[in-house]
Amino acid sequence: MGKHEHHEHHGESLADAARHNLEAAGEKWTDTRAAIFEALSGFSRPASAYDIAELVSAARGKRVAPNSVYRILDLFVTTNLAMRVESANAYLANSHPGCEHDCIFLVCDTCGEATHIDDDSLSSKVRAVAREQGFKSIRPVIEVRGICQKCG
């Protein structure tokens, strides 16, 4: 498998890396964005905007609208702080936000866990095929649905 090396972040290190990447992209790391990133990074499975809005609302003692969360999550995906599991309309924090890569997920239909894998040779091939078909601004999103080893 064509893997590349990257540094996995956790906890405060992950929040610091996320903040650095967002600010490097010219965006501000606001309290609301920090709270949403913290909530997102606390999930072990892909989380919906509604899950995150509920968690942040409870922590802050005031309602945070899912639409606001969606806008911030879209910004996080654009700036590589989060990855979107398209088939579940849910998000995962990117544990290595400084590393640009394509979204390749193995999604369990039983427990809902989405395992992100890096395979540069696979995504390079998909990009090449798309370019041959005249596509530009290619962002491969590959999801394999099935039953994970724990559930199988």
Coordinates of C-alpha atoms in Angstrom, one line a residue:
M1 CA 0.0 0.0 0.0
G2 CA 1.4 3.5 -0.9
K3 CA 1.4 5.1 2.5
H4 CA 3.1 8.3 3.6
E5 CA 4.4 9.3 7.0
H6 CA 2.6 11.8 9.2
H7 CA 2.6 12.8 12.8
E8 CA -0.6 11.8 14.7
H9 CA -1.8 14.4 17.2
H10 CA -4.1 13.8 20.2
G11 CA -5.7 16.1 22.9
E12 CA -4.0 19.5 23.4
S13 CA -1.4 18.7 20.7
L14 CA -4.3 18.1 18.2
A15 CA -6.1 21.3 19.1
D16 CA -2.8 23.2 18.8
A17 CA -2.1 21.7 15.4
A18 CA -5.6 22.5 14.3
R19 CA -5.4 26.1 15.5
H20 CA -2.0 26.5 13.7
N21 CA -3.4 25.1 10.4
L22 CA -6.5 27.2 10.6
E23 CA -4.6 30.4 11.3
A24 CA -2.0 29.6 8.6
A25 CA -5.0 29.5 6.2
G26 CA -5.8 33.0 7.2
E27 CA -8.8 32.1 9.4
K28 CA -9.4 33.0 13.1
W29 CA -9.5 30.4 15.8
T30 CA -12.5 31.6 17.7
D31 CA -14.0 30.3 20.9
T32 CA -16.9 28.7 19.0
R33 CA -14.6 27.1 16.4
A34 CA -12.4 25.8 19.3
A35 CA -15.4 24.4 21.1
I36 CA -16.7 22.7 17.9
F37 CA -13.2 21.2 17.1
E38 CA -12.9 20.0 20.7
A39 CA -16.3 18.3 20.5
L40 CA -15.6 16.8 17.1
S41 CA -12.2 15.4 18.2
G42 CA -13.8 13.8 21.2
F43 CA -15.9 11.4 19.0
S44 CA -14.4 8.0 18.2
R45 CA -16.9 7.6 15.3
P46 CA -18.0 10.0 12.6
A47 CA -20.2 12.7 14.2
S48 CA -23.1 14.7 12.6
A49 CA -23.5 18.4 13.0
Y50 CA -26.5 17.7 15.2
D51 CA -24.4 15.5 17.5
I52 CA -21.8 18.3 17.8
A53 CA -24.3 21.1 18.2
E54 CA -26.0 19.1 21.1
L55 CA -22.7 18.5 22.8
V56 CA -21.5 22.1 22.5
S57 CA -24.9 23.5 23.5
A58 CA -24.8 21.4 26.7
A59 CA -21.3 22.4 27.5
R60 CA -22.0 26.2 26.9
G61 CA -25.5 26.2 28.5
K62 CA -26.9 27.9 25.4
R63 CA -28.1 26.5 22.1
V64 CA -25.7 26.3 19.2
A65 CA -27.5 25.9 15.8
P66 CA -26.6 22.9 13.7
N67 CA -26.4 25.3 10.6
S68 CA -23.7 27.2 12.3
V69 CA -21.9 23.9 13.1
Y70 CA -22.2 22.8 9.4
R71 CA -20.6 26.1 8.3
I72 CA -17.7 25.6 10.7
L73 CA -17.3 21.9 9.8
D74 CA -17.2 22.8 6.1
L75 CA -14.4 25.3 6.9
F76 CA -12.6 22.5 8.9
V77 CA -12.8 20.2 5.8
T78 CA -11.6 22.9 3.5
T79 CA -8.6 23.6 5.8
N80 CA -7.9 19.9 6.4
L81 CA -8.9 19.9 10.1
A82 CA -11.7 17.4 9.5
M83 CA -12.7 14.8 7.0
R84 CA -16.3 14.2 5.9
V85 CA -17.7 10.7 5.6
E86 CA -20.0 11.4 2.7
S87 CA -22.3 8.4 3.0
A88 CA -23.0 9.2 6.7
N89 CA -23.1 13.0 6.4
A90 CA -20.8 13.0 9.3
Y91 CA -17.3 14.2 10.2
L92 CA -14.1 13.0 11.9
A93 CA -11.3 15.2 13.2
N94 CA -8.2 14.9 11.2
S95 CA -5.5 13.6 13.6
H96 CA -2.8 14.9 11.3
P97 CA -4.1 18.3 10.1
G98 CA -0.8 19.3 8.5
C99 CA -0.9 16.4 6.1
E100 CA -2.9 16.7 2.9
H101 CA -4.4 13.5 1.7
D102 CA -7.5 12.1 0.1
C103 CA -10.4 10.6 2.0
I104 CA -10.4 6.9 1.9
F105 CA -12.7 5.3 4.5
L106 CA -13.7 1.7 5.5
V107 CA -17.2 2.2 7.0
C108 CA -18.8 -0.5 9.2
D109 CA -22.5 -0.9 8.5
T110 CA -23.0 -2.5 11.9
C111 CA -21.2 -0.1 14.4
G112 CA -20.8 2.9 12.2
E113 CA -17.0 3.2 12.7
A114 CA -15.1 4.8 9.9
T115 CA -11.4 3.9 9.6
H116 CA -9.4 6.3 7.6
I117 CA -6.6 4.8 5.5
D118 CA -3.9 6.5 3.5
D119 CA -3.1 4.9 0.2
D120 CA -1.3 7.3 -2.1
S121 CA -1.1 4.8 -5.0
L122 CA -4.8 4.2 -5.0
S123 CA -5.8 7.9 -4.8
S124 CA -3.2 8.8 -7.4
K125 CA -4.8 6.2 -9.8
V126 CA -8.3 7.6 -9.1
R127 CA -6.9 11.2 -9.8
A128 CA -5.3 10.1 -13.0
V129 CA -8.5 8.4 -14.3
A130 CA -10.5 11.6 -13.4
R131 CA -8.0 13.8 -15.2
E132 CA -8.3 11.5 -18.3
Q133 CA -12.0 12.2 -18.2
G134 CA -11.4 16.0 -18.1
F135 CA -12.0 16.6 -14.4
K136 CA -10.3 19.5 -12.6
S137 CA -10.0 20.3 -8.9
I138 CA -10.2 16.6 -8.1
R139 CA -10.8 15.5 -4.5
P140 CA -11.2 11.7 -4.4
V141 CA -13.6 10.4 -1.7
I142 CA -13.6 6.7 -1.5
E143 CA -15.8 4.8 0.9
V144 CA -15.9 1.0 1.3
R145 CA -19.0 -0.2 3.2
G146 CA -19.0 -3.5 5.0
I147 CA -18.6 -5.2 8.4
C148 CA -15.5 -4.4 10.4
Q149 CA -13.3 -7.1 12.1
K150 CA -14.8 -6.3 15.5
C151 CA -18.4 -6.8 14.4
G152 CA -17.7 -9.6 11.9

